[in-house]
mmCIF file of C-alpha atoms in Angstrom:
data_model
loop_
_atom_site.group_PDB
_atom_site.id
_atom_site.type_symbol
_atom_site.label_atom_id
_atom_site.label_comp_id
_atom_site.label_asym_id
_atom_site.label_seq_id
_atom_site.Cartn_x
_atom_site.Cartn_y
_atom_site.Cartn_z
ATOM 1 C CA MET A 1 0.088 -0.084 0.029
ATOM 2 C CA ASP A 2 1.304 3.453 -0.928
ATOM 3 C CA LYS A 3 2.075 5.904 1.754
ATOM 4 C CA ARG A 4 1.637 9.497 1.033
ATOM 5 C CA ASN A 5 2.755 12.508 3.065
ATOM 6 C CA LEU A 6 0.871 15.500 1.962
ATOM 7 C CA ARG A 7 1.936 19.230 2.328
ATOM 8 C CA LYS A 8 0.176 22.419 1.597
ATOM 9 C CA GLY A 9 1.616 22.702 -1.807
ATOM 10 C CA GLY A 10 0.971 19.369 -3.220
ATOM 11 C CA LEU A 11 2.526 16.082 -3.128
ATOM 12 C CA SER A 12 6.019 16.377 -1.306
ATOM 13 C CA SER A 13 6.982 12.671 -1.546
ATOM 14 C CA VAL A 14 5.461 9.526 -2.720
ATOM 15 C CA MET A 15 6.409 5.950 -1.537
ATOM 16 C CA VAL A 16 5.659 3.922 -4.719
ATOM 17 C CA ASN A 17 6.482 0.336 -5.405
ATOM 18 C CA CYS A 18 9.061 -0.789 -7.675
ATOM 19 C CA ASP A 19 6.741 -2.048 -10.453
ATOM 20 C CA VAL A 20 5.173 1.688 -11.074
ATOM 21 C CA ILE A 21 8.781 3.186 -11.222
ATOM 22 C CA LYS A 22 9.909 0.468 -13.581
ATOM 23 C CA ASP A 23 7.081 1.556 -15.904
ATOM 24 C CA LEU A 24 7.682 5.266 -15.611
ATOM 25 C CA ILE A 25 11.466 4.859 -16.170
ATOM 26 C CA PRO A 26 11.210 4.692 -20.031
ATOM 27 C CA LEU A 27 9.043 7.956 -19.876
ATOM 28 C CA VAL A 28 11.741 9.440 -18.122
ATOM 29 C CA ASN A 29 14.548 8.447 -20.209
ATOM 30 C CA ASP A 30 12.773 9.524 -23.310
ATOM 31 C CA ASP A 31 12.031 12.954 -21.435
ATOM 32 C CA VAL A 32 8.388 12.864 -21.976
ATOM 33 C CA ALA A 33 7.297 12.350 -18.400
ATOM 34 C CA SER A 34 5.648 15.135 -16.507
ATOM 35 C CA ASP A 35 7.875 17.018 -14.037
ATOM 36 C CA GLU A 36 5.810 15.379 -10.907
ATOM 37 C CA SER A 37 6.805 11.935 -12.331
ATOM 38 C CA LYS A 38 10.378 12.783 -12.930
ATOM 39 C CA LYS A 39 10.621 14.014 -9.412
ATOM 40 C CA ILE A 40 8.814 10.761 -7.963
ATOM 41 C CA VAL A 41 11.341 8.579 -9.980
ATOM 42 C CA ASN A 42 14.389 10.550 -9.036
ATOM 43 C CA ASP A 43 13.208 10.250 -5.370
ATOM 44 C CA HIS A 44 12.434 6.679 -5.488
ATOM 45 C CA CYS A 45 15.898 5.881 -7.316
ATOM 46 C CA GLU A 46 17.871 7.430 -4.615
ATOM 47 C CA SER A 47 16.700 4.871 -2.254
ATOM 48 C CA CYS A 48 16.464 1.943 -4.705
ATOM 49 C CA SER A 49 19.662 0.600 -6.277
ATOM 50 C CA ASN A 50 17.714 -1.836 -8.802
ATOM 51 C CA CYS A 51 15.718 1.258 -10.163
ATOM 52 C CA ARG A 52 18.644 3.650 -10.194
ATOM 53 C CA LYS A 53 20.321 0.983 -12.642
ATOM 54 C CA LEU A 54 17.257 1.334 -14.966
ATOM 55 C CA LEU A 55 17.184 4.958 -14.671
ATOM 56 C CA THR A 56 20.945 5.535 -15.645
ATOM 57 C CA ASN A 57 20.832 2.869 -18.496
ATOM 58 C CA GLU A 58 19.895 4.645 -21.723
ATOM 59 C CA THR A 59 17.150 2.166 -22.978
ATOM 60 C CA SER A 60 15.048 4.456 -24.841
ATOM 61 C CA TYR A 61 17.586 4.792 -27.865
ATOM 62 C CA GLN A 62 18.614 1.811 -29.437
ATOM 63 C CA PRO A 63 20.695 1.647 -32.788
ATOM 64 C CA LYS A 64 19.512 -1.595 -33.650
ATOM 65 C CA ASP A 65 16.131 -0.063 -34.235
ATOM 66 C CA GLU A 66 17.604 2.297 -36.596
ATOM 67 C CA LYS A 67 19.493 -0.341 -38.432
ATOM 68 C CA ILE A 68 16.139 -2.442 -38.674
ATOM 69 C CA ILE A 69 14.277 0.750 -39.970
ATOM 70 C CA LYS A 70 17.060 1.327 -42.836
ATOM 71 C CA ALA A 71 16.828 -2.308 -43.848
ATOM 72 C CA LEU A 72 12.970 -2.002 -43.894
ATOM 73 C CA LYS A 73 13.116 1.196 -45.956
ATOM 74 C CA LYS A 74 15.643 -0.542 -48.193
ATOM 75 C CA SER A 75 13.620 -3.783 -48.834
ATOM 76 C CA VAL A 76 10.447 -1.489 -49.443
ATOM 77 C CA LEU A 77 12.302 0.606 -52.112
ATOM 78 C CA THR A 78 13.851 -2.562 -53.893
ATOM 79 C CA THR A 79 10.345 -4.163 -53.915
ATOM 80 C CA GLN A 80 8.778 -1.027 -55.541
ATOM 81 C CA LEU A 81 11.571 -0.522 -58.101
ATOM 82 C CA ALA A 82 11.161 -4.043 -58.892
ATOM 83 C CA VAL A 83 7.353 -3.753 -59.423
ATOM 84 C CA VAL A 84 8.120 -0.527 -61.614
ATOM 85 C CA SER A 85 10.759 -2.631 -63.789
ATOM 86 C CA ILE A 86 8.462 -5.681 -63.967
ATOM 87 C CA GLY A 87 5.778 -3.103 -65.013
ATOM 88 C CA ILE A 88 8.046 -1.368 -67.703
ATOM 89 C CA LEU A 89 8.881 -4.826 -69.101
ATOM 90 C CA ILE A 90 5.278 -6.348 -69.139
ATOM 91 C CA GLY A 91 4.107 -3.104 -70.933
ATOM 92 C CA ILE A 92 6.933 -3.010 -73.358
ATOM 93 C CA TRP A 93 6.454 -6.694 -74.036
ATOM 94 C CA PHE A 94 2.924 -5.925 -75.122
ATOM 95 C CA THR A 95 4.188 -3.763 -77.918
ATOM 96 C CA GLY A 96 2.862 -5.273 -80.984
ATOM 97 C CA SER A 97 0.475 -7.821 -79.651
ATOM 98 C CA ASN A 98 -3.320 -7.562 -79.300
ATOM 99 C CA ASN A 99 -2.651 -6.598 -75.364
ATOM 100 C CA THR A 100 -1.000 -3.137 -76.283
ATOM 101 C CA LEU A 101 -4.106 -1.408 -75.059
ATOM 102 C CA TYR A 102 -3.289 -2.399 -71.676
ATOM 103 C CA ASN A 103 -0.613 -0.060 -71.607
ATOM 104 C CA PHE A 104 -2.899 2.818 -71.050
ATOM 105 C CA TYR A 105 -3.207 1.651 -67.633
ATOM 106 C CA ILE A 106 0.115 0.070 -67.017
ATOM 107 C CA MET A 107 2.390 2.954 -67.832
ATOM 108 C CA PRO A 108 0.329 5.631 -65.921
ATOM 109 C CA PHE A 109 0.542 3.157 -63.030
ATOM 110 C CA VAL A 110 4.350 2.566 -63.503
ATOM 111 C CA GLY A 111 4.718 6.468 -63.610
ATOM 112 C CA GLY A 112 2.938 6.901 -60.493
ATOM 113 C CA LEU A 113 4.671 4.110 -58.551
ATOM 114 C CA ALA A 114 7.738 5.622 -59.836
ATOM 115 C CA TYR A 115 6.863 8.961 -58.497
ATOM 116 C CA PHE A 116 6.103 7.717 -55.021
ATOM 117 C CA THR A 117 9.355 5.562 -54.859
ATOM 118 C CA LEU A 118 11.815 7.849 -56.515
ATOM 119 C CA ARG A 119 10.284 11.405 -56.282
ATOM 120 C CA LYS A 120 12.229 13.927 -58.335
ATOM 121 C CA LYS A 121 14.454 11.187 -60.205
ATOM 122 C CA SER A 122 11.071 9.553 -61.221
ATOM 123 C CA LEU A 123 11.443 12.205 -64.278
ATOM 124 C CA TYR A 124 14.080 9.455 -65.609
ATOM 125 C CA VAL A 125 11.652 6.828 -65.967
ATOM 126 C CA PRO A 126 10.118 8.032 -69.157
ATOM 127 C CA LEU A 127 13.702 8.280 -70.696
ATOM 128 C CA PHE A 128 14.380 4.757 -69.396
ATOM 129 C CA ILE A 129 11.159 3.568 -71.119
ATOM 130 C CA ILE A 130 12.460 4.939 -74.302
ATOM 131 C CA VAL A 131 15.846 3.147 -74.289
ATOM 132 C CA LEU A 132 14.354 -0.096 -72.769
ATOM 133 C CA THR A 133 11.665 -0.218 -75.698
ATOM 134 C CA GLU A 134 14.141 0.375 -78.319
ATOM 135 C CA LEU A 135 16.323 -2.174 -76.785
ATOM 136 C CA LEU A 136 13.821 -4.950 -76.639
ATOM 137 C CA GLN A 137 12.619 -4.116 -79.929
ATOM 138 C CA LEU A 138 16.100 -4.705 -81.272
ATOM 139 C CA LEU A 139 16.474 -8.199 -79.231
ATOM 140 C CA LYS A 140 13.147 -8.797 -81.224
ATOM 141 C CA ALA A 141 14.526 -7.885 -84.744
ATOM 142 C CA ILE A 142 17.643 -10.188 -84.159
ATOM 143 C CA PRO A 143 15.941 -13.394 -85.317
ATOM 144 C CA TYR A 144 14.855 -11.509 -88.498
ATOM 145 C CA LEU A 145 18.208 -10.439 -88.985
ATOM 146 C CA LYS A 146 19.856 -13.889 -88.721
ATOM 147 C CA SER A 147 17.294 -15.403 -90.843
ATOM 148 C CA GLY A 148 17.722 -12.746 -93.546
ATOM 149 C CA ILE A 149 14.221 -11.189 -93.572
ATOM 150 C CA VAL A 150 15.957 -8.014 -92.613
ATOM 151 C CA GLN A 151 18.524 -7.801 -94.980
ATOM 152 C CA ASN A 152 19.916 -4.157 -94.396
ATOM 153 C CA LEU A 153 20.366 -1.706 -92.048
ATOM 154 C CA GLN A 154 17.957 0.607 -93.535
ATOM 155 C CA ASN A 155 15.136 -2.126 -92.763
ATOM 156 C CA LEU A 156 16.480 -2.340 -89.094
ATOM 157 C CA GLY A 157 16.195 1.610 -88.978
ATOM 158 C CA THR A 158 12.611 1.381 -89.768
ATOM 159 C CA ILE A 159 11.877 -1.206 -87.299
ATOM 160 C CA LEU A 160 13.341 0.713 -84.567
ATOM 161 C CA TYR A 161 11.817 3.968 -85.834
ATOM 162 C CA GLY A 162 8.333 2.397 -85.419
ATOM 163 C CA ALA A 163 9.350 1.238 -81.973
ATOM 164 C CA LEU A 164 10.293 4.773 -81.198
ATOM 165 C CA PHE A 165 6.737 5.851 -81.929
ATOM 166 C CA TYR A 166 5.275 3.140 -79.153
ATOM 167 C CA ALA A 167 8.164 4.346 -76.718
ATOM 168 C CA VAL A 168 7.366 7.880 -77.160
ATOM 169 C CA ILE A 169 3.639 7.117 -76.349
ATOM 170 C CA TYR A 170 4.627 4.913 -73.289
ATOM 171 C CA ALA A 171 6.879 7.591 -72.147
ATOM 172 C CA LEU A 172 4.084 10.199 -72.202
ATOM 173 C CA LEU A 173 1.651 7.748 -70.655
ATOM 174 C CA SER A 174 4.224 7.306 -67.643
ATOM 175 C CA VAL A 175 4.543 11.367 -67.378
ATOM 176 C CA ILE A 176 0.716 11.453 -67.006
ATOM 177 C CA GLY A 177 1.009 9.067 -64.231
ATOM 178 C CA ILE A 178 3.722 10.885 -62.703
ATOM 179 C CA ALA A 179 1.933 14.436 -62.912
ATOM 180 C CA ILE A 180 -1.211 12.729 -61.372
ATOM 181 C CA SER A 181 0.902 11.188 -58.354
ATOM 182 C CA PHE A 182 2.317 14.522 -58.093
ATOM 183 C CA LEU A 183 -0.722 16.516 -58.001
ATOM 184 C CA LEU A 184 -2.393 14.028 -55.474
ATOM 185 C CA SER A 185 0.441 14.292 -53.231
ATOM 186 C CA TYR A 186 0.452 18.102 -53.471
ATOM 187 C CA ALA A 187 -2.968 18.210 -52.792
ATOM 188 C CA PHE A 188 -2.825 15.960 -49.597
ATOM 189 C CA ARG A 189 -0.084 17.644 -48.419
ATOM 190 C CA ARG A 190 -1.496 21.001 -48.807
ATOM 191 C CA ASP A 191 -4.656 19.987 -46.783
ATOM 192 C CA LYS A 192 -2.496 18.774 -43.661
ATOM 193 C CA ASP A 193 -0.862 22.363 -43.688
ATOM 194 C CA GLU A 194 -4.425 24.045 -43.403
#
């Protein structure tokens, strides 16, 4: 049972058991406890060596937590970049097939996800889409070069020029996704400020 000595000014000293003090010590270590709670804990720790050891140990900040958070952020970033890359590859692979129209959904989604993942660096994604579209179209043309269907570099240039048309459309669609994501983040950030 707690014994309390009351004075005119309020609580002069409080005899509290160690379990309550152990609950308050993390708050005192984090400097979020009230002044009265700090005084109670400090007064108790003057007479209790076990609680004094807990109070002097800096248990509130642990570097392991920071490492875990960094690893978690890196893992999330890696996953998001993988989704962006896979989305780009799927969209580009659909070029020249019956599924080309799906790119009107895929590329803005890829651009939006790239904005939330990379922020300002997401502006490189449309350029990456153009380069990757041309490279994949070149890879698709290699069998035709070997078989003799495409006989000179002029025909290869025509193939790559045709792919550039799709690449620019995909890049513009990703820019639309980036713009939508930017506007959404700006609108919600603005609402928080007001």
